[in-house]
Amino acid sequence: MTGDNYKLDTKLIHAGVSPDPTTGAIMTPIYQTSTYVQAAPGDHKGYEYARTQNPTRTVLQNALAAIENGNFALCFGSGMAATDAVIKLLHPGDEVVVSNDLYGGTYRIMTKVFANYGIKFHFIDMSDASNIKNYINAHTKMIWIETPTNPLLNVIDIAASATIAHDNNLLLVCDNTFASPYLQNPLDFGADIVLHSATKYLGGHSDVVHGALIMNDEDLENRLRFIQNSCGAVPGPHDCWLVLRGIKTLHVRMQRHCENGAAVAKYLKSHPKVGKVLWVGFEDHPNHHIAQKQMRGYGGMISFTLKDDNIEAAMEVLKKTQLFALAESLGGVESLIGHPATMTHGSIPREERIKNGLSDSLIRLSVGIEAIEDLIADLAHAIG
Ligand SMILES: *Cc1c(COP(=O)(O)O)cnc(C)c1O
């Protein structure tokens, strides 16, 4: 694979990519085709039908494997399609231990779709990973973590979770969407499957919905590829190309997301009207020491509450920002503001939500890469 031995910043641009052999095009072509001509039945160039393989997708998969330090990657039509494929490794009666603070759509597919197929999910606090052990029984097959978590920015110890998983013959799945491969490589800490919503930082421009899985084990890759091809949630070549283009600048974007994130977090912490500020980079973050161990930086995701802790006060702030656009999603170059309780996490029952610390007034920021002075002025105006 081209560029596999280089540093991340070089791999992001070169890994998996080589000039098009027929034309010399330096950028990977968008192979907009559904099928491939065969010289005789079975005599083909490795491509038969585009649900199964597409050359643009192959290049992206090789690039993603390289930047997550994995042997294999599979791309999907969305992060949720990737999640769907992973859960389809399981059978009725199997159980999964899941971090209780996670993407709302992941909670929804587990509780509203796969629970109907007889799979049981235990949503638990993993701020101390040893708590996972309390929920493992003879039916447990998988541990599912997201770190940092969404939207409470908790940090889960990947290496400690991996040890528990492997001591008990379980698979460890790690949703690495928030950190991106720039900040964290879960396979290096023992995760078996890394999951990405490439819609977010990997794509980086809020112009594509895409998902990916990266793993080291060949048998696991075979099983997941079989599910992918059988169920068909594959991305189109144009979407693969957009993600491929996005990741070429992941390092420069993430560097600025981290700088701006730090500045906004510190500003909010000093603001008299702001209550709690949740950001992985604060030294008084309860799991900052774990973040230091497994992350190379702290990113641009921040959540905060207002001292005037109610929905109406939060709605006032959401209404007043001009640069921070009110929208679901995260990880794009532009700054976004959201209200998890009514937006991304609306599918989690209020009682469950509050119990896990996701209060009604919590506001989530995806800090973009605009000029920091403008971002802070926008927040100053909105919070008042
Ligand atoms: C957005 C997101 C997903 C789902 O991905 P889609 O691309 O929207 O299907 C999964 N996990 C996390 C952490 C996310 O932010």
Tab-separated table of C-alpha atoms and ligand atoms in Angstrom:
chain	number	residue	atom	x	y	z
A	1	MET	CA	0.000	0.000	0.000
A	2	THR	CA	1.420	3.382	-0.998
A	3	GLY	CA	2.595	5.459	1.922
A	4	ASP	CA	1.930	2.863	4.617
A	5	ASN	CA	5.232	3.520	6.396
A	6	TYR	CA	4.963	7.301	6.458
A	7	LYS	CA	3.810	9.569	9.262
A	8	LEU	CA	0.084	10.293	9.561
A	9	ASP	CA	0.255	13.716	7.864
A	10	THR	CA	1.799	12.084	4.800
A	11	LYS	CA	-0.447	9.024	4.898
A	12	LEU	CA	-3.538	11.250	4.897
A	13	ILE	CA	-2.516	12.513	1.481
A	14	HIS	CA	-0.844	9.498	-0.106
A	15	ALA	CA	-1.919	6.233	1.539
A	16	GLY	CA	-3.751	3.931	-0.845
A	17	VAL	CA	-3.605	6.501	-3.638
A	18	SER	CA	-1.631	6.126	-6.854
A	19	PRO	CA	-1.997	7.818	-10.256
A	20	ASP	CA	-4.689	6.316	-12.480
A	21	PRO	CA	-2.855	3.709	-14.587
A	22	THR	CA	-4.732	4.474	-17.811
A	23	THR	CA	-4.482	8.293	-17.812
A	24	GLY	CA	-2.002	9.313	-15.127
A	25	ALA	CA	-4.702	11.350	-13.342
A	26	ILE	CA	-3.165	12.228	-9.969
A	27	MET	CA	-6.557	12.242	-8.240
A	28	THR	CA	-8.511	9.024	-7.908
A	29	PRO	CA	-11.270	8.910	-10.554
A	30	ILE	CA	-14.909	8.527	-9.582
A	31	TYR	CA	-15.715	5.137	-11.079
A	32	GLN	CA	-19.389	5.776	-11.711
A	33	THR	CA	-20.270	2.285	-12.869
A	34	SER	CA	-22.517	-0.488	-11.608
A	35	THR	CA	-20.781	-3.372	-13.366
A	36	TYR	CA	-17.520	-4.418	-15.055
A	37	VAL	CA	-16.936	-6.242	-18.336
A	38	GLN	CA	-15.519	-9.761	-18.022
A	39	ALA	CA	-13.329	-11.355	-20.725
A	40	ALA	CA	-14.987	-14.699	-19.969
A	41	PRO	CA	-17.173	-15.666	-16.999
A	42	GLY	CA	-15.001	-15.201	-13.918
A	43	ASP	CA	-12.145	-13.662	-15.908
A	44	HIS	CA	-12.121	-10.071	-14.607
A	45	LYS	CA	-9.849	-7.455	-13.049
A	46	GLY	CA	-11.054	-7.968	-9.468
A	47	TYR	CA	-14.298	-6.091	-9.968
A	48	GLU	CA	-17.595	-7.773	-10.855
A	49	TYR	CA	-20.488	-5.702	-9.537
A	50	ALA	CA	-20.370	-2.372	-7.714
A	51	ARG	CA	-22.291	-3.389	-4.585
A	52	THR	CA	-19.412	-5.788	-3.979
A	53	GLN	CA	-16.454	-3.645	-5.102
A	54	ASN	CA	-15.794	-0.270	-6.664
A	55	PRO	CA	-12.285	1.086	-7.400
A	56	THR	CA	-12.947	4.516	-5.840
A	57	ARG	CA	-14.178	2.744	-2.710
A	58	THR	CA	-11.142	0.432	-2.707
A	59	VAL	CA	-8.768	3.404	-2.685
A	60	LEU	CA	-10.663	5.041	0.187
A	61	GLN	CA	-10.754	1.776	2.149
A	62	ASN	CA	-6.991	1.373	1.770
A	63	ALA	CA	-6.448	4.972	2.870
A	64	LEU	CA	-8.695	4.573	5.920
A	65	ALA	CA	-6.983	1.329	6.951
A	66	ALA	CA	-3.604	3.079	6.745
A	67	ILE	CA	-4.595	6.141	8.790
A	68	GLU	CA	-6.197	4.023	11.556
A	69	ASN	CA	-3.158	1.691	11.644
A	70	GLY	CA	-5.383	-1.219	10.599
A	71	ASN	CA	-5.097	-3.992	8.032
A	72	PHE	CA	-8.569	-3.622	6.522
A	73	ALA	CA	-11.328	-1.061	6.099
A	74	LEU	CA	-14.885	-1.290	4.802
A	75	CYS	CA	-16.938	1.717	3.725
A	76	PHE	CA	-20.676	2.143	4.182
A	77	GLY	CA	-23.421	4.482	3.068
A	78	SER	CA	-23.506	6.092	6.544
A	79	GLY	CA	-22.133	5.700	10.045
A	80	MET	CA	-25.396	4.004	10.999
A	81	ALA	CA	-25.011	1.490	8.146
A	82	ALA	CA	-21.579	0.631	9.560
A	83	THR	CA	-23.118	0.261	13.044
A	84	ASP	CA	-25.872	-1.942	11.589
A	85	ALA	CA	-23.287	-4.250	9.989
A	86	VAL	CA	-21.334	-4.648	13.243
A	87	ILE	CA	-24.434	-5.567	15.275
A	88	LYS	CA	-25.350	-8.121	12.583
A	89	LEU	CA	-22.295	-10.129	13.713
A	90	LEU	CA	-24.494	-11.088	16.687
A	91	HIS	CA	-27.290	-13.640	17.150
A	92	PRO	CA	-30.544	-13.645	19.132
A	93	GLY	CA	-29.744	-14.116	22.819
A	94	ASP	CA	-26.374	-12.344	22.575
A	95	GLU	CA	-25.660	-9.416	24.882
A	96	VAL	CA	-23.655	-6.216	24.448
A	97	VAL	CA	-22.261	-3.876	27.110
A	98	VAL	CA	-22.512	-0.292	25.813
A	99	SER	CA	-21.369	3.078	27.160
A	100	ASN	CA	-24.449	4.935	28.410
A	101	ASP	CA	-23.446	8.286	26.923
A	102	LEU	CA	-23.446	7.763	23.185
A	103	TYR	CA	-24.708	8.972	19.844
A	104	GLY	CA	-28.523	9.045	19.901
A	105	GLY	CA	-28.841	7.099	16.648
A	106	THR	CA	-26.687	4.305	18.054
A	107	TYR	CA	-28.933	4.111	21.115
A	108	ARG	CA	-31.957	4.087	18.801
A	109	ILE	CA	-30.790	1.268	16.496
A	110	MET	CA	-29.917	-0.836	19.541
A	111	THR	CA	-33.127	-0.267	21.500
A	112	LYS	CA	-35.658	0.151	18.683
A	113	VAL	CA	-34.306	-2.156	15.987
A	114	PHE	CA	-31.983	-4.864	17.277
A	115	ALA	CA	-33.739	-5.360	20.628
A	116	ASN	CA	-36.593	-6.724	18.464
A	117	TYR	CA	-34.220	-9.383	17.156
A	118	GLY	CA	-33.484	-10.659	20.654
A	119	ILE	CA	-30.176	-8.901	21.237
A	120	LYS	CA	-29.791	-7.372	24.690
A	121	PHE	CA	-27.910	-4.130	25.340
A	122	HIS	CA	-26.722	-2.951	28.766
A	123	PHE	CA	-26.109	0.822	28.800
A	124	ILE	CA	-23.688	1.544	31.609
A	125	ASP	CA	-21.352	4.167	33.025
A	126	MET	CA	-17.852	3.377	31.772
A	127	SER	CA	-15.981	6.348	33.246
A	128	ASP	CA	-14.313	3.620	35.295
A	129	ALA	CA	-13.808	0.804	32.754
A	130	SER	CA	-13.730	-1.866	35.459
A	131	ASN	CA	-17.506	-1.349	35.795
A	132	ILE	CA	-17.851	-3.241	32.487
A	133	LYS	CA	-16.980	-6.498	34.270
A	134	ASN	CA	-20.160	-6.269	36.355
A	135	TYR	CA	-22.307	-6.674	33.228
A	136	ILE	CA	-20.523	-9.556	31.536
A	137	ASN	CA	-22.225	-12.953	31.594
A	138	ALA	CA	-22.191	-16.135	29.499
A	139	HIS	CA	-24.237	-14.435	26.741
A	140	THR	CA	-22.053	-11.340	26.370
A	141	LYS	CA	-20.347	-11.091	22.980
A	142	MET	CA	-19.361	-7.470	22.540
A	143	ILE	CA	-18.338	-4.271	24.329
A	144	TRP	CA	-19.284	-1.033	22.562
A	145	ILE	CA	-17.589	2.214	23.474
A	146	GLU	CA	-17.609	5.741	22.154
A	147	THR	CA	-14.790	8.001	23.343
A	148	PRO	CA	-14.892	10.910	23.797
A	149	THR	CA	-18.617	10.455	24.315
A	150	ASN	CA	-21.384	12.449	22.729
A	151	PRO	CA	-22.409	14.946	24.033
A	152	LEU	CA	-20.978	14.759	27.555
A	153	LEU	CA	-17.330	14.439	26.466
A	154	ASN	CA	-16.556	11.620	28.853
A	155	VAL	CA	-13.407	9.658	28.139
A	156	ILE	CA	-13.324	5.864	28.274
A	157	ASP	CA	-10.087	3.952	28.731
A	158	ILE	CA	-9.687	2.000	25.470
A	159	ALA	CA	-6.775	-0.186	26.634
A	160	ALA	CA	-8.549	-1.143	29.872
A	161	SER	CA	-11.761	-1.947	27.936
A	162	ALA	CA	-9.737	-4.058	25.479
A	163	THR	CA	-8.161	-6.055	28.287
A	164	ILE	CA	-11.587	-6.817	29.758
A	165	ALA	CA	-12.923	-7.712	26.304
A	166	HIS	CA	-10.105	-10.079	25.479
A	167	ASP	CA	-10.012	-11.704	28.927
A	168	ASN	CA	-13.643	-12.622	28.275
A	169	ASN	CA	-13.423	-13.466	24.569
A	170	LEU	CA	-15.491	-10.449	23.523
A	171	LEU	CA	-15.119	-8.025	20.648
A	172	LEU	CA	-14.348	-4.408	21.498
A	173	VAL	CA	-15.953	-1.894	19.135
A	174	CYS	CA	-14.815	1.722	19.414
A	175	ASP	CA	-16.684	4.596	17.755
A	176	ASN	CA	-13.824	6.982	16.945
A	177	THR	CA	-15.938	9.631	15.196
A	178	PHE	CA	-15.308	12.418	17.730
A	179	ALA	CA	-11.540	12.032	17.935
A	180	SER	CA	-10.840	11.100	14.303
A	181	PRO	CA	-7.629	9.210	13.467
A	182	TYR	CA	-5.720	12.473	13.919
A	183	LEU	CA	-6.278	12.429	17.679
A	184	GLN	CA	-6.653	8.744	18.480
A	185	ASN	CA	-6.091	5.276	16.972
A	186	PRO	CA	-8.145	2.759	19.006
A	187	LEU	CA	-6.687	-0.322	17.252
A	188	ASP	CA	-3.306	0.606	18.800
A	189	PHE	CA	-4.918	0.235	22.237
A	190	GLY	CA	-6.500	-3.146	21.473
A	191	ALA	CA	-9.910	-2.332	19.955
A	192	ASP	CA	-11.067	-4.976	17.452
A	193	ILE	CA	-13.246	-2.724	15.300
A	194	VAL	CA	-13.015	1.042	14.850
A	195	LEU	CA	-16.187	2.714	13.635
A	196	HIS	CA	-16.445	6.109	11.976
A	197	SER	CA	-19.212	8.341	10.885
A	198	ALA	CA	-17.061	9.805	8.098
A	199	THR	CA	-19.858	12.346	7.738
A	200	LYS	CA	-18.072	14.247	10.512
A	201	TYR	CA	-14.322	15.018	10.768
A	202	LEU	CA	-13.103	12.590	8.101
A	203	GLY	CA	-15.271	14.138	5.385
A	204	GLY	CA	-14.940	17.434	7.199
A	205	HIS	CA	-16.990	19.685	4.924
A	206	SER	CA	-20.601	18.789	5.802
A	207	ASP	CA	-21.206	17.655	2.238
A	208	VAL	CA	-21.396	13.860	2.510
A	209	VAL	CA	-22.919	11.098	4.655
A	210	HIS	CA	-20.594	8.129	4.946
A	211	GLY	CA	-19.453	5.414	7.384
A	212	ALA	CA	-16.456	3.152	7.826
A	213	LEU	CA	-15.145	0.199	9.813
A	214	ILE	CA	-11.442	-0.533	10.283
A	215	MET	CA	-10.014	-3.749	11.733
A	216	ASN	CA	-6.917	-5.938	11.840
A	217	ASP	CA	-8.358	-9.449	11.922
A	218	GLU	CA	-8.873	-11.051	8.522
A	219	ASP	CA	-11.648	-13.396	9.629
A	220	LEU	CA	-13.546	-10.462	11.140
A	221	GLU	CA	-13.066	-8.501	7.919
A	222	ASN	CA	-14.448	-11.435	5.924
A	223	ARG	CA	-17.530	-11.678	8.117
A	224	LEU	CA	-18.197	-7.943	7.958
A	225	ARG	CA	-17.581	-7.808	4.203
A	226	PHE	CA	-20.060	-10.671	3.767
A	227	ILE	CA	-22.665	-8.715	5.769
A	228	GLN	CA	-21.894	-5.539	3.806
A	229	ASN	CA	-22.317	-7.258	0.450
A	230	SER	CA	-25.382	-9.243	1.551
A	231	CYS	CA	-27.222	-6.302	3.107
A	232	GLY	CA	-26.018	-3.738	0.578
A	233	ALA	CA	-25.536	-0.526	2.573
A	234	VAL	CA	-22.620	0.576	0.405
A	235	PRO	CA	-21.607	4.163	-0.438
A	236	GLY	CA	-21.642	5.525	-3.977
A	237	PRO	CA	-18.320	6.303	-5.676
A	238	HIS	CA	-18.880	10.050	-5.594
A	239	ASP	CA	-19.377	9.965	-1.827
A	240	CYS	CA	-16.212	7.861	-1.472
A	241	TRP	CA	-14.352	10.442	-3.509
A	242	LEU	CA	-15.606	13.290	-1.291
A	243	VAL	CA	-14.353	11.499	1.821
A	244	LEU	CA	-11.054	10.744	0.097
A	245	ARG	CA	-10.675	14.428	-0.680
A	246	GLY	CA	-11.721	15.407	2.831
A	247	ILE	CA	-9.122	13.278	4.596
A	248	LYS	CA	-6.275	14.876	2.647
A	249	THR	CA	-6.645	17.929	4.912
A	250	LEU	CA	-7.680	16.154	8.131
A	251	HIS	CA	-4.448	17.104	9.923
A	252	VAL	CA	-4.550	20.818	9.115
A	253	ARG	CA	-8.252	21.024	9.911
A	254	MET	CA	-7.913	19.101	13.179
A	255	GLN	CA	-4.973	21.205	14.283
A	256	ARG	CA	-7.158	24.323	13.972
A	257	HIS	CA	-10.214	22.586	15.499
A	258	CYS	CA	-8.028	21.797	18.528
A	259	GLU	CA	-6.658	25.370	18.812
A	260	ASN	CA	-10.073	26.979	18.439
A	261	GLY	CA	-11.650	24.366	20.728
A	262	ALA	CA	-9.175	25.160	23.491
A	263	ALA	CA	-9.748	28.911	23.156
A	264	VAL	CA	-13.558	28.604	23.173
A	265	ALA	CA	-13.509	26.171	26.128
A	266	LYS	CA	-11.368	28.575	28.174
A	267	TYR	CA	-13.543	31.527	27.223
A	268	LEU	CA	-16.730	29.725	28.260
A	269	LYS	CA	-15.190	28.615	31.546
A	270	SER	CA	-14.479	32.235	32.444
A	271	HIS	CA	-17.975	33.459	31.482
A	272	PRO	CA	-20.111	34.444	34.493
A	273	LYS	CA	-23.356	33.135	32.944
A	274	VAL	CA	-21.957	29.732	31.989
A	275	GLY	CA	-22.392	26.745	34.312
A	276	LYS	CA	-20.405	23.603	33.532
A	277	VAL	CA	-18.029	23.432	30.565
A	278	LEU	CA	-17.278	19.939	29.296
A	279	TRP	CA	-14.089	19.673	27.257
A	280	VAL	CA	-11.593	16.831	27.264
A	281	GLY	CA	-8.582	19.159	27.472
A	282	PHE	CA	-9.315	20.625	30.924
A	283	GLU	CA	-6.935	19.310	33.558
A	284	ASP	CA	-9.848	19.035	35.976
A	285	HIS	CA	-11.820	16.871	33.518
A	286	PRO	CA	-12.403	13.677	35.567
A	287	ASN	CA	-10.721	11.467	32.939
A	288	HIS	CA	-8.170	13.932	31.609
A	289	HIS	CA	-5.378	11.507	32.569
A	290	ILE	CA	-6.912	8.839	30.308
A	291	ALA	CA	-7.287	11.347	27.472
A	292	GLN	CA	-3.597	12.216	27.856
A	293	LYS	CA	-2.725	8.540	27.588
A	294	GLN	CA	-4.730	7.717	24.455
A	295	MET	CA	-5.272	11.021	22.613
A	296	ARG	CA	-2.822	13.344	20.855
A	297	GLY	CA	-4.984	16.448	21.331
A	298	TYR	CA	-8.419	17.400	22.620
A	299	GLY	CA	-10.489	18.445	19.639
A	300	GLY	CA	-13.154	21.028	19.004
A	301	MET	CA	-16.186	19.429	20.642
A	302	ILE	CA	-17.426	21.287	23.724
A	303	SER	CA	-20.643	21.072	25.715
A	304	PHE	CA	-21.758	23.562	28.326
A	305	THR	CA	-24.695	24.462	30.516
A	306	LEU	CA	-25.953	27.858	31.614
A	307	LYS	CA	-26.169	28.928	35.249
A	308	ASP	CA	-29.778	29.773	34.377
A	309	ASP	CA	-30.300	26.049	33.817
A	310	ASN	CA	-33.469	25.678	31.758
A	311	ILE	CA	-34.505	25.023	28.169
A	312	GLU	CA	-35.697	28.593	27.542
A	313	ALA	CA	-32.350	30.162	28.446
A	314	ALA	CA	-30.576	27.659	26.196
A	315	MET	CA	-33.009	28.430	23.353
A	316	GLU	CA	-32.174	32.148	23.662
A	317	VAL	CA	-28.483	31.398	23.094
A	318	LEU	CA	-29.254	29.110	20.159
A	319	LYS	CA	-31.360	31.816	18.552
A	320	LYS	CA	-28.711	34.525	18.860
A	321	THR	CA	-25.556	32.986	17.413
A	322	GLN	CA	-24.827	33.993	13.844
A	323	LEU	CA	-21.624	32.163	12.950
A	324	PHE	CA	-22.430	29.070	14.998
A	325	ALA	CA	-25.213	27.591	12.857
A	326	LEU	CA	-27.985	25.685	14.593
A	327	ALA	CA	-27.703	22.210	13.123
A	328	GLU	CA	-27.282	18.528	13.874
A	329	SER	CA	-23.951	16.957	12.996
A	330	LEU	CA	-20.396	18.062	13.766
A	331	GLY	CA	-16.860	17.983	12.485
A	332	GLY	CA	-17.230	20.307	9.500
A	333	VAL	CA	-15.081	23.371	8.827
A	334	GLU	CA	-17.950	25.624	9.913
A	335	SER	CA	-18.961	26.030	13.556
A	336	LEU	CA	-22.223	24.433	14.647
A	337	ILE	CA	-24.330	24.757	17.768
A	338	GLY	CA	-26.888	22.232	18.908
A	339	HIS	CA	-29.243	21.307	21.705
A	340	PRO	CA	-28.780	17.564	22.300
A	341	ALA	CA	-31.909	17.150	24.445
A	342	THR	CA	-34.192	18.186	21.599
A	343	MET	CA	-31.988	17.402	18.598
A	344	THR	CA	-29.338	14.641	18.340
A	345	HIS	CA	-30.456	12.942	21.557
A	346	GLY	CA	-34.190	13.530	21.252
A	347	SER	CA	-34.713	9.786	20.838
A	348	ILE	CA	-33.420	9.078	24.368
A	349	PRO	CA	-36.208	9.228	27.003
A	350	ARG	CA	-35.883	12.334	29.219
A	351	GLU	CA	-35.563	10.366	32.433
A	352	GLU	CA	-32.738	8.256	30.989
A	353	ARG	CA	-31.094	11.378	29.588
A	354	ILE	CA	-31.151	13.341	32.856
A	355	LYS	CA	-29.974	10.303	34.798
A	356	ASN	CA	-26.899	10.182	32.551
A	357	GLY	CA	-26.166	13.876	33.089
A	358	LEU	CA	-27.553	15.236	29.818
A	359	SER	CA	-29.489	18.180	31.236
A	360	ASP	CA	-32.209	20.162	29.464
A	361	SER	CA	-29.997	23.238	29.074
A	362	LEU	CA	-26.912	21.466	27.716
A	363	ILE	CA	-25.582	23.145	24.568
A	364	ARG	CA	-23.119	21.366	22.286
A	365	LEU	CA	-20.615	23.161	20.087
A	366	SER	CA	-18.698	21.800	17.151
A	367	VAL	CA	-16.042	24.501	16.949
A	368	GLY	CA	-15.034	25.086	13.341
A	369	ILE	CA	-11.896	26.524	11.814
A	370	GLU	CA	-12.971	30.156	11.378
A	371	ALA	CA	-11.052	33.050	13.014
A	372	ILE	CA	-11.162	32.528	16.773
A	373	GLU	CA	-11.877	36.233	17.457
A	374	ASP	CA	-15.069	36.024	15.405
A	375	LEU	CA	-16.186	32.804	17.090
A	376	ILE	CA	-15.707	34.208	20.582
A	377	ALA	CA	-17.463	37.480	19.647
A	378	ASP	CA	-20.389	35.426	18.343
A	379	LEU	CA	-20.681	33.487	21.614
A	380	ALA	CA	-20.240	36.649	23.698
A	381	HIS	CA	-23.139	38.248	21.834
A	382	ALA	CA	-25.359	35.165	22.155
A	383	ILE	CA	-24.730	34.430	25.847
A	384	GLY	CA	-24.908	38.113	26.742
B	1	LIG	C1	-23.094	10.953	13.414
B	1	LIG	C2	-22.604	9.850	14.280
B	1	LIG	C3	-22.923	8.518	14.002
B	1	LIG	C4	-23.840	8.130	12.868
B	1	LIG	O1	-23.286	8.391	11.623
B	1	LIG	P1	-24.130	8.838	10.315
B	1	LIG	O2	-23.058	9.063	9.318
B	1	LIG	O3	-24.906	10.050	10.676
B	1	LIG	O4	-25.015	7.682	9.985
B	1	LIG	C5	-22.374	7.549	14.827
B	1	LIG	N1	-21.588	7.860	15.873
B	1	LIG	C6	-21.276	9.141	16.174
B	1	LIG	C7	-20.402	9.432	17.348
B	1	LIG	C8	-21.776	10.170	15.396
B	1	LIG	O5	-21.477	11.446	15.712
